[in-house]
Amino acid sequence: MSNVVVIGAGQAGSACVARLRNKGFDGSVTLIGAEPVPPYQRPPLSKAYLLGDMAEDRLYLRPASFYPDNGINLRTGASVQAIDAVAKTVTLADGALPYDHLVLTTGSHPRRLPASIGGTLDGVFAVRTLADVDAMAPCFVTGARLLIVGGGYIGLEAAAVAAKLGLSVTLIEMADRILQRVAAPETSDYFRALHTAHGVTIREGVGLTRLLGDGAVSGAELSTGEVIEADFVITGVGITPATELAEAAGIALDNGIRTDAQGRTSNPAIWAAGDCASFPHGGVQLRLESVGNAIDQAECVADNILGTGREYAAKPWFWSDQFDVKLQIAGLSTGYDRIVTRPGDEGTVSFWYYHGDRLLALDAMNDPRAYMVGKRLIEAGRSADPALIADPATELKALLKP
Ligand code: FAD
């Protein structure tokens, strides 16, 4: 019987401990989380929960009874301060805890604007934790002026919620277009038009020079020299993997905490999964920031702690909700050289990313059938003739036949 300690009680950490018990592990399991609450899902924080359409209790990944019922020692509000990889202990405020296997599921930190440009003024928020969202909730009053810095998915989702609630929203994006880092121009165009139609002001190619205000934020000076007024600011400028503990313990980093194909770090007793971890994929160390990856990778780590020896095969998928549009993404678009557009029923659309004739990924807007077919093709390593995809008369499901 061995003793597993998991640092980080989020999506990956909870998936790991649940899987260990589900597979019959009868050693001791401890899940340690810095936040004061049990593991919860983050996606609704910028969607239904922010909108007020989802109660807090529905955020929790498992009922509170799940942990004691399964012999999982869940320690919330407890931050691990250090790992002693030689003594095989982790240090908490109240002492040291031994481990045989240690799993790092420490997630990531939102990038914050520096204090020198007003990043620490009151009324400047990031969207990472339940506490972040609860803190900004009182600012969501009809007519309030919200400035969003960053046109990635989180910024756009927050913009959609705020516009729905009657706020006056301006979003600035330093790059030439929103979603530039993650999506094709076609998808950027689609979401720009969607937001504009709902009254959100999207400013692309516009950076932030500094936030203005005395104690609390009151506006911003933009790279164009303009000054705009704002009652509060949300930043969505990316995340950095939470690697500090690993680094201090001498564990190798490479685009996050480096793991091998089984999820093991450079220390054979220490594993990593989720936003903080990178894994070998196509000749590079890939790091994904998604729920699907956090769960699958953490379950793979649990299996390998139990000796399965299985390699992690990532099946990337993601979604985003903005206004009445559900975007579903499958695959990884890196390296695409053309986009095939497929009109769906009733104004739905999907964009399929190809490299030559090889299908890499797709973005489906309100088109679950296109998503399902594309995802299955990509996961099977298959492609479909781009001409067939572009033809609305093609019955998509027929493409799945061997
Ligand atoms: P987390 O869930 O962040 O958990 C890490 C935990 O570790 C945190 O609770 C942290 O406090 C804890 N921790 C860190 N260091 C320590 C320490 N030293 N001691 C104790 N505890 C520690 N993904 C999608 O697929 N679809 C979406 O639509 C989507 N929307 C999102 C919307 C928002 C607002 C956010 C923030 C994320 C969204 N994501 C989405 C991403 C997804 O939520 C993350 O990829 C996922 O939560 C990663 O899981 P994780 O377990 O690696 O990290």
PDB file of N, CA, C and O and ligand atoms in Angstrom, residues 7-13 32-35 40-47 78-81 105-109 127-129 154 157 242 244-245 273-276 288-292 294 317-321, ligand 1:
ATOM      1  N   ILE A   7      -1.139  17.819  -5.138  1.00  0.00           N
ATOM      2  CA  ILE A   7      -1.144  19.269  -4.828  1.00  0.00           C
ATOM      3  C   ILE A   7      -1.939  19.997  -5.906  1.00  0.00           C
ATOM      4  O   ILE A   7      -1.552  20.006  -7.074  1.00  0.00           O
ATOM      5  N   GLY A   8      -3.046  20.609  -5.508  1.00  0.00           N
ATOM      6  CA  GLY A   8      -3.897  21.346  -6.447  1.00  0.00           C
ATOM      7  C   GLY A   8      -5.251  20.681  -6.539  1.00  0.00           C
ATOM      8  O   GLY A   8      -5.408  19.669  -7.221  1.00  0.00           O
ATOM      9  N   ALA A   9      -6.248  21.251  -5.826  1.00  0.00           N
ATOM     10  CA  ALA A   9      -7.585  20.630  -5.795  1.00  0.00           C
ATOM     11  C   ALA A   9      -8.484  21.295  -6.828  1.00  0.00           C
ATOM     12  O   ALA A   9      -9.476  21.941  -6.500  1.00  0.00           O
ATOM     13  N   GLY A  10      -8.105  21.148  -8.104  1.00  0.00           N
ATOM     14  CA  GLY A  10      -8.901  21.697  -9.197  1.00  0.00           C
ATOM     15  C   GLY A  10      -9.412  20.567 -10.076  1.00  0.00           C
ATOM     16  O   GLY A  10      -9.636  19.440  -9.614  1.00  0.00           O
ATOM     17  N   GLN A  11      -9.550  20.902 -11.359  1.00  0.00           N
ATOM     18  CA  GLN A  11     -10.114  19.929 -12.307  1.00  0.00           C
ATOM     19  C   GLN A  11      -9.238  18.667 -12.408  1.00  0.00           C
ATOM     20  O   GLN A  11      -9.720  17.540 -12.319  1.00  0.00           O
ATOM     21  N   ALA A  12      -7.926  18.848 -12.563  1.00  0.00           N
ATOM     22  CA  ALA A  12      -7.043  17.693 -12.739  1.00  0.00           C
ATOM     23  C   ALA A  12      -6.856  16.938 -11.423  1.00  0.00           C
ATOM     24  O   ALA A  12      -6.921  15.696 -11.395  1.00  0.00           O
ATOM     25  N   GLY A  13      -6.638  17.674 -10.337  1.00  0.00           N
ATOM     26  CA  GLY A  13      -6.406  17.016  -9.046  1.00  0.00           C
ATOM     27  C   GLY A  13      -7.593  16.152  -8.647  1.00  0.00           C
ATOM     28  O   GLY A  13      -7.431  14.998  -8.215  1.00  0.00           O
ATOM     29  N   ILE A  32      -4.700  18.344  -1.766  1.00  0.00           N
ATOM     30  CA  ILE A  32      -4.471  19.613  -1.063  1.00  0.00           C
ATOM     31  C   ILE A  32      -4.770  20.785  -1.993  1.00  0.00           C
ATOM     32  O   ILE A  32      -4.226  20.858  -3.100  1.00  0.00           O
ATOM     33  N   GLY A  33      -5.625  21.701  -1.536  1.00  0.00           N
ATOM     34  CA  GLY A  33      -5.992  22.838  -2.366  1.00  0.00           C
ATOM     35  C   GLY A  33      -5.849  24.154  -1.622  1.00  0.00           C
ATOM     36  O   GLY A  33      -6.286  24.288  -0.472  1.00  0.00           O
ATOM     37  N   ALA A  34      -5.266  25.138  -2.287  1.00  0.00           N
ATOM     38  CA  ALA A  34      -5.071  26.447  -1.653  1.00  0.00           C
ATOM     39  C   ALA A  34      -6.379  27.221  -1.502  1.00  0.00           C
ATOM     40  O   ALA A  34      -6.528  28.027  -0.593  1.00  0.00           O
ATOM     41  N   GLU A  35      -7.335  26.960  -2.411  1.00  0.00           N
ATOM     42  CA  GLU A  35      -8.593  27.712  -2.332  1.00  0.00           C
ATOM     43  C   GLU A  35      -9.438  27.160  -1.176  1.00  0.00           C
ATOM     44  O   GLU A  35      -9.298  25.991  -0.797  1.00  0.00           O
ATOM     45  N   TYR A  40     -13.916  22.676  -8.096  1.00  0.00           N
ATOM     46  CA  TYR A  40     -15.054  23.164  -8.888  1.00  0.00           C
ATOM     47  C   TYR A  40     -14.622  23.375 -10.326  1.00  0.00           C
ATOM     48  O   TYR A  40     -13.436  23.415 -10.642  1.00  0.00           O
ATOM     49  N   GLN A  41     -15.625  23.522 -11.189  1.00  0.00           N
ATOM     50  CA  GLN A  41     -15.360  23.752 -12.606  1.00  0.00           C
ATOM     51  C   GLN A  41     -15.220  25.249 -12.859  1.00  0.00           C
ATOM     52  O   GLN A  41     -16.028  26.045 -12.392  1.00  0.00           O
ATOM     53  N   ARG A  42     -14.185  25.616 -13.631  1.00  0.00           N
ATOM     54  CA  ARG A  42     -13.951  27.035 -13.906  1.00  0.00           C
ATOM     55  C   ARG A  42     -14.733  27.573 -15.106  1.00  0.00           C
ATOM     56  O   ARG A  42     -15.063  28.770 -15.122  1.00  0.00           O
ATOM     57  N   PRO A  43     -15.014  26.766 -16.148  1.00  0.00           N
ATOM     58  CA  PRO A  43     -15.644  27.370 -17.334  1.00  0.00           C
ATOM     59  C   PRO A  43     -16.876  28.242 -17.041  1.00  0.00           C
ATOM     60  O   PRO A  43     -17.000  29.326 -17.622  1.00  0.00           O
ATOM     61  N   PRO A  44     -17.772  27.863 -16.112  1.00  0.00           N
ATOM     62  CA  PRO A  44     -18.938  28.743 -15.905  1.00  0.00           C
ATOM     63  C   PRO A  44     -18.578  30.089 -15.275  1.00  0.00           C
ATOM     64  O   PRO A  44     -19.416  30.993 -15.252  1.00  0.00           O
ATOM     65  N   LEU A  45     -17.354  30.230 -14.776  1.00  0.00           N
ATOM     66  CA  LEU A  45     -16.986  31.498 -14.135  1.00  0.00           C
ATOM     67  C   LEU A  45     -17.057  32.673 -15.111  1.00  0.00           C
ATOM     68  O   LEU A  45     -17.304  33.805 -14.707  1.00  0.00           O
ATOM     69  N   SER A  46     -16.817  32.392 -16.395  1.00  0.00           N
ATOM     70  CA  SER A  46     -16.912  33.476 -17.382  1.00  0.00           C
ATOM     71  C   SER A  46     -18.174  33.317 -18.235  1.00  0.00           C
ATOM     72  O   SER A  46     -18.310  33.983 -19.255  1.00  0.00           O
ATOM     73  N   LYS A  47     -19.051  32.394 -17.808  1.00  0.00           N
ATOM     74  CA  LYS A  47     -20.260  32.129 -18.601  1.00  0.00           C
ATOM     75  C   LYS A  47     -21.473  32.190 -17.669  1.00  0.00           C
ATOM     76  O   LYS A  47     -21.803  33.243 -17.131  1.00  0.00           O
ATOM     77  N   ALA A  78      -5.401  25.138   2.110  1.00  0.00           N
ATOM     78  CA  ALA A  78      -4.062  24.701   2.559  1.00  0.00           C
ATOM     79  C   ALA A  78      -3.095  24.814   1.379  1.00  0.00           C
ATOM     80  O   ALA A  78      -3.277  24.161   0.357  1.00  0.00           O
ATOM     81  N   SER A  79      -2.105  25.652   1.542  1.00  0.00           N
ATOM     82  CA  SER A  79      -1.173  25.885   0.442  1.00  0.00           C
ATOM     83  C   SER A  79       0.135  25.150   0.709  1.00  0.00           C
ATOM     84  O   SER A  79       0.726  25.309   1.782  1.00  0.00           O
ATOM     85  N   VAL A  80       0.571  24.361  -0.250  1.00  0.00           N
ATOM     86  CA  VAL A  80       1.868  23.690  -0.080  1.00  0.00           C
ATOM     87  C   VAL A  80       2.966  24.708  -0.330  1.00  0.00           C
ATOM     88  O   VAL A  80       2.962  25.406  -1.342  1.00  0.00           O
ATOM     89  N   GLN A  81       3.902  24.773   0.608  1.00  0.00           N
ATOM     90  CA  GLN A  81       4.938  25.805   0.502  1.00  0.00           C
ATOM     91  C   GLN A  81       6.218  25.289  -0.153  1.00  0.00           C
ATOM     92  O   GLN A  81       6.965  26.054  -0.739  1.00  0.00           O
ATOM     93  N   THR A 105      -0.831  19.147  -9.682  1.00  0.00           N
ATOM     94  CA  THR A 105      -1.932  19.641 -10.522  1.00  0.00           C
ATOM     95  C   THR A 105      -2.222  21.075 -10.076  1.00  0.00           C
ATOM     96  O   THR A 105      -3.319  21.397  -9.638  1.00  0.00           O
ATOM     97  N   THR A 106      -1.195  21.893 -10.178  1.00  0.00           N
ATOM     98  CA  THR A 106      -1.241  23.242  -9.588  1.00  0.00           C
ATOM     99  C   THR A 106      -1.854  24.280 -10.520  1.00  0.00           C
ATOM    100  O   THR A 106      -1.970  25.451 -10.139  1.00  0.00           O
ATOM    101  N   GLY A 107      -2.232  23.880 -11.744  1.00  0.00           N
ATOM    102  CA  GLY A 107      -2.952  24.797 -12.619  1.00  0.00           C
ATOM    103  C   GLY A 107      -2.101  25.940 -13.117  1.00  0.00           C
ATOM    104  O   GLY A 107      -0.918  25.762 -13.450  1.00  0.00           O
ATOM    105  N   SER A 108      -2.672  27.128 -13.153  1.00  0.00           N
ATOM    106  CA  SER A 108      -1.964  28.262 -13.734  1.00  0.00           C
ATOM    107  C   SER A 108      -2.370  29.551 -13.043  1.00  0.00           C
ATOM    108  O   SER A 108      -3.358  29.598 -12.319  1.00  0.00           O
ATOM    109  N   HIS A 109      -1.594  30.589 -13.298  1.00  0.00           N
ATOM    110  CA  HIS A 109      -1.895  31.918 -12.758  1.00  0.00           C
ATOM    111  C   HIS A 109      -2.308  32.830 -13.907  1.00  0.00           C
ATOM    112  O   HIS A 109      -1.660  32.814 -14.964  1.00  0.00           O
ATOM    113  N   VAL A 127     -10.058  36.784 -14.207  1.00  0.00           N
ATOM    114  CA  VAL A 127     -11.118  35.777 -14.058  1.00  0.00           C
ATOM    115  C   VAL A 127     -10.465  34.405 -13.963  1.00  0.00           C
ATOM    116  O   VAL A 127     -10.262  33.735 -14.966  1.00  0.00           O
ATOM    117  N   ARG A 128     -10.128  34.001 -12.758  1.00  0.00           N
ATOM    118  CA  ARG A 128      -9.533  32.672 -12.621  1.00  0.00           C
ATOM    119  C   ARG A 128     -10.256  31.852 -11.565  1.00  0.00           C
ATOM    120  O   ARG A 128     -10.503  30.674 -11.732  1.00  0.00           O
ATOM    121  N   THR A 129     -10.570  32.488 -10.446  1.00  0.00           N
ATOM    122  CA  THR A 129     -11.150  31.735  -9.333  1.00  0.00           C
ATOM    123  C   THR A 129     -12.569  32.216  -9.030  1.00  0.00           C
ATOM    124  O   THR A 129     -12.980  33.305  -9.431  1.00  0.00           O
ATOM    125  N   ILE A 154     -11.692  34.119 -22.810  1.00  0.00           N
ATOM    126  CA  ILE A 154     -12.221  34.561 -21.512  1.00  0.00           C
ATOM    127  C   ILE A 154     -12.688  36.014 -21.592  1.00  0.00           C
ATOM    128  O   ILE A 154     -13.774  36.357 -21.121  1.00  0.00           O
ATOM    129  N   GLU A 157     -15.939  36.062 -23.558  1.00  0.00           N
ATOM    130  CA  GLU A 157     -17.077  35.519 -22.794  1.00  0.00           C
ATOM    131  C   GLU A 157     -17.549  36.528 -21.750  1.00  0.00           C
ATOM    132  O   GLU A 157     -18.754  36.743 -21.574  1.00  0.00           O
ATOM    133  N   ALA A 242       1.582  27.193 -13.265  1.00  0.00           N
ATOM    134  CA  ALA A 242       2.052  27.329 -11.875  1.00  0.00           C
ATOM    135  C   ALA A 242       3.158  26.309 -11.624  1.00  0.00           C
ATOM    136  O   ALA A 242       2.907  25.155 -11.253  1.00  0.00           O
ATOM    137  N   GLU A 244       6.155  27.119  -9.806  1.00  0.00           N
ATOM    138  CA  GLU A 244       7.146  27.565  -8.809  1.00  0.00           C
ATOM    139  C   GLU A 244       7.599  26.442  -7.874  1.00  0.00           C
ATOM    140  O   GLU A 244       8.786  26.275  -7.596  1.00  0.00           O
ATOM    141  N   LEU A 245       6.618  25.669  -7.387  1.00  0.00           N
ATOM    142  CA  LEU A 245       6.965  24.592  -6.435  1.00  0.00           C
ATOM    143  C   LEU A 245       7.889  23.580  -7.087  1.00  0.00           C
ATOM    144  O   LEU A 245       8.887  23.144  -6.494  1.00  0.00           O
ATOM    145  N   ALA A 273      -0.011  16.991 -14.150  1.00  0.00           N
ATOM    146  CA  ALA A 273      -1.113  16.960 -15.127  1.00  0.00           C
ATOM    147  C   ALA A 273      -1.866  18.287 -15.108  1.00  0.00           C
ATOM    148  O   ALA A 273      -1.816  19.029 -14.128  1.00  0.00           O
ATOM    149  N   GLY A 274      -2.565  18.553 -16.205  1.00  0.00           N
ATOM    150  CA  GLY A 274      -3.415  19.735 -16.298  1.00  0.00           C
ATOM    151  C   GLY A 274      -2.666  20.949 -16.851  1.00  0.00           C
ATOM    152  O   GLY A 274      -1.635  20.816 -17.513  1.00  0.00           O
ATOM    153  N   ASP A 275      -3.181  22.127 -16.532  1.00  0.00           N
ATOM    154  CA  ASP A 275      -2.625  23.375 -17.079  1.00  0.00           C
ATOM    155  C   ASP A 275      -1.135  23.554 -16.803  1.00  0.00           C
ATOM    156  O   ASP A 275      -0.447  24.247 -17.552  1.00  0.00           O
ATOM    157  N   CYS A 276      -0.642  22.967 -15.709  1.00  0.00           N
ATOM    158  CA  CYS A 276       0.759  23.215 -15.316  1.00  0.00           C
ATOM    159  C   CYS A 276       1.750  22.324 -16.057  1.00  0.00           C
ATOM    160  O   CYS A 276       2.953  22.559 -15.981  1.00  0.00           O
ATOM    161  N   LEU A 288      -1.654  22.077 -22.773  1.00  0.00           N
ATOM    162  CA  LEU A 288      -3.019  22.466 -23.143  1.00  0.00           C
ATOM    163  C   LEU A 288      -3.712  23.075 -21.932  1.00  0.00           C
ATOM    164  O   LEU A 288      -3.461  22.675 -20.802  1.00  0.00           O
ATOM    165  N   GLU A 289      -4.586  24.024 -22.192  1.00  0.00           N
ATOM    166  CA  GLU A 289      -5.318  24.704 -21.111  1.00  0.00           C
ATOM    167  C   GLU A 289      -6.788  24.409 -21.317  1.00  0.00           C
ATOM    168  O   GLU A 289      -7.525  25.213 -21.891  1.00  0.00           O
ATOM    169  N   SER A 290      -7.227  23.222 -20.934  1.00  0.00           N
ATOM    170  CA  SER A 290      -8.633  22.872 -21.147  1.00  0.00           C
ATOM    171  C   SER A 290      -9.067  21.810 -20.151  1.00  0.00           C
ATOM    172  O   SER A 290      -8.257  21.050 -19.623  1.00  0.00           O
ATOM    173  N   VAL A 291     -10.372  21.791 -19.937  1.00  0.00           N
ATOM    174  CA  VAL A 291     -10.971  20.817 -19.024  1.00  0.00           C
ATOM    175  C   VAL A 291     -10.705  19.386 -19.503  1.00  0.00           C
ATOM    176  O   VAL A 291     -10.317  18.515 -18.723  1.00  0.00           O
ATOM    177  N   GLY A 292     -10.919  19.162 -20.793  1.00  0.00           N
ATOM    178  CA  GLY A 292     -10.751  17.806 -21.329  1.00  0.00           C
ATOM    179  C   GLY A 292      -9.344  17.294 -21.083  1.00  0.00           C
ATOM    180  O   GLY A 292      -9.138  16.152 -20.651  1.00  0.00           O
ATOM    181  N   ALA A 294      -7.211  18.381 -18.770  1.00  0.00           N
ATOM    182  CA  ALA A 294      -6.945  18.228 -17.330  1.00  0.00           C
ATOM    183  C   ALA A 294      -7.464  16.866 -16.850  1.00  0.00           C
ATOM    184  O   ALA A 294      -6.777  16.150 -16.108  1.00  0.00           O
ATOM    185  N   TRP A 317     -10.090  19.115 -27.237  1.00  0.00           N
ATOM    186  CA  TRP A 317     -11.403  19.716 -27.520  1.00  0.00           C
ATOM    187  C   TRP A 317     -11.630  20.838 -26.528  1.00  0.00           C
ATOM    188  O   TRP A 317     -11.039  20.864 -25.446  1.00  0.00           O
ATOM    189  N   PHE A 318     -12.512  21.742 -26.909  1.00  0.00           N
ATOM    190  CA  PHE A 318     -12.713  22.965 -26.126  1.00  0.00           C
ATOM    191  C   PHE A 318     -14.056  23.543 -26.528  1.00  0.00           C
ATOM    192  O   PHE A 318     -14.601  23.187 -27.570  1.00  0.00           O
ATOM    193  N   TRP A 319     -14.597  24.402 -25.710  1.00  0.00           N
ATOM    194  CA  TRP A 319     -15.829  25.087 -26.128  1.00  0.00           C
ATOM    195  C   TRP A 319     -15.833  26.498 -25.563  1.00  0.00           C
ATOM    196  O   TRP A 319     -15.058  26.834 -24.662  1.00  0.00           O
ATOM    197  N   SER A 320     -16.716  27.311 -26.113  1.00  0.00           N
ATOM    198  CA  SER A 320     -16.905  28.661 -25.584  1.00  0.00           C
ATOM    199  C   SER A 320     -18.356  29.051 -25.834  1.00  0.00           C
ATOM    200  O   SER A 320     -18.917  28.711 -26.883  1.00  0.00           O
ATOM    201  N   ASP A 321     -18.966  29.742 -24.860  1.00  0.00           N
ATOM    202  CA  ASP A 321     -20.342  30.231 -25.038  1.00  0.00           C
ATOM    203  C   ASP A 321     -20.307  31.744 -25.084  1.00  0.00           C
ATOM    204  O   ASP A 321     -19.794  32.382 -24.143  1.00  0.00           O
TER     205      ASP A 321
HETATM  206  P1  FAD B   1      -7.079  24.345 -11.883  1.00  0.00           P
HETATM  207  O1  FAD B   1      -8.469  23.886 -12.129  1.00  0.00           O
HETATM  208  O2  FAD B   1      -6.794  25.796 -11.999  1.00  0.00           O
HETATM  209  O3  FAD B   1      -6.674  23.857 -10.415  1.00  0.00           O
HETATM  210  C1  FAD B   1      -5.414  24.134  -9.859  1.00  0.00           C
HETATM  211  C2  FAD B   1      -5.585  24.302  -8.369  1.00  0.00           C
HETATM  212  O4  FAD B   1      -4.325  24.153  -7.745  1.00  0.00           O
HETATM  213  C3  FAD B   1      -6.097  25.689  -7.959  1.00  0.00           C
HETATM  214  O5  FAD B   1      -7.271  25.584  -7.186  1.00  0.00           O
HETATM  215  C4  FAD B   1      -4.941  26.258  -7.139  1.00  0.00           C
HETATM  216  O6  FAD B   1      -5.385  27.075  -6.072  1.00  0.00           O
HETATM  217  C5  FAD B   1      -4.273  24.994  -6.628  1.00  0.00           C
HETATM  218  N1  FAD B   1      -2.889  25.188  -6.212  1.00  0.00           N
HETATM  219  C6  FAD B   1      -1.890  25.760  -6.932  1.00  0.00           C
HETATM  220  N2  FAD B   1      -0.744  25.767  -6.208  1.00  0.00           N
HETATM  221  C7  FAD B   1      -1.029  25.203  -5.001  1.00  0.00           C
HETATM  222  C8  FAD B   1      -0.278  24.963  -3.838  1.00  0.00           C
HETATM  223  N3  FAD B   1       1.022  25.285  -3.738  1.00  0.00           N
HETATM  224  N4  FAD B   1      -0.888  24.383  -2.780  1.00  0.00           N
HETATM  225  C9  FAD B   1      -2.195  24.040  -2.846  1.00  0.00           C
HETATM  226  N5  FAD B   1      -2.957  24.257  -3.945  1.00  0.00           N
HETATM  227  C10 FAD B   1      -2.394  24.833  -5.009  1.00  0.00           C
HETATM  228  N6  FAD B   1     -11.573  25.019 -20.452  1.00  0.00           N
HETATM  229  C11 FAD B   1     -12.377  24.425 -21.377  1.00  0.00           C
HETATM  230  O7  FAD B   1     -12.067  23.308 -21.812  1.00  0.00           O
HETATM  231  N7  FAD B   1     -13.525  25.033 -21.813  1.00  0.00           N
HETATM  232  C12 FAD B   1     -13.900  26.253 -21.362  1.00  0.00           C
HETATM  233  O8  FAD B   1     -14.930  26.782 -21.784  1.00  0.00           O
HETATM  234  C13 FAD B   1     -13.088  26.897 -20.375  1.00  0.00           C
HETATM  235  N8  FAD B   1     -13.454  28.085 -19.830  1.00  0.00           N
HETATM  236  C14 FAD B   1     -12.708  28.635 -18.836  1.00  0.00           C
HETATM  237  C15 FAD B   1     -13.134  29.809 -18.244  1.00  0.00           C
HETATM  238  C16 FAD B   1     -12.396  30.379 -17.213  1.00  0.00           C
HETATM  239  C17 FAD B   1     -12.880  31.645 -16.562  1.00  0.00           C
HETATM  240  C18 FAD B   1     -11.187  29.770 -16.773  1.00  0.00           C
HETATM  241  C19 FAD B   1     -10.391  30.393 -15.662  1.00  0.00           C
HETATM  242  C20 FAD B   1     -10.761  28.598 -17.363  1.00  0.00           C
HETATM  243  C21 FAD B   1     -11.511  28.012 -18.401  1.00  0.00           C
HETATM  244  N9  FAD B   1     -11.109  26.838 -19.009  1.00  0.00           N
HETATM  245  C22 FAD B   1     -11.905  26.232 -19.942  1.00  0.00           C
HETATM  246  C23 FAD B   1      -9.820  26.201 -18.644  1.00  0.00           C
HETATM  247  C24 FAD B   1      -9.999  25.131 -17.608  1.00  0.00           C
HETATM  248  O9  FAD B   1     -10.839  25.545 -16.570  1.00  0.00           O
HETATM  249  C25 FAD B   1      -8.616  24.747 -17.081  1.00  0.00           C
HETATM  250  O10 FAD B   1      -7.854  24.285 -18.173  1.00  0.00           O
HETATM  251  C26 FAD B   1      -8.696  23.698 -16.004  1.00  0.00           C
HETATM  252  O11 FAD B   1      -9.351  24.201 -14.863  1.00  0.00           O
HETATM  253  C27 FAD B   1      -7.303  23.219 -15.638  1.00  0.00           C
HETATM  254  O12 FAD B   1      -7.392  22.350 -14.546  1.00  0.00           O
HETATM  255  P2  FAD B   1      -6.161  22.208 -13.531  1.00  0.00           P
HETATM  256  O13 FAD B   1      -6.589  21.214 -12.509  1.00  0.00           O
HETATM  257  O14 FAD B   1      -4.919  22.021 -14.279  1.00  0.00           O
HETATM  258  O15 FAD B   1      -6.053  23.639 -12.838  1.00  0.00           O
END
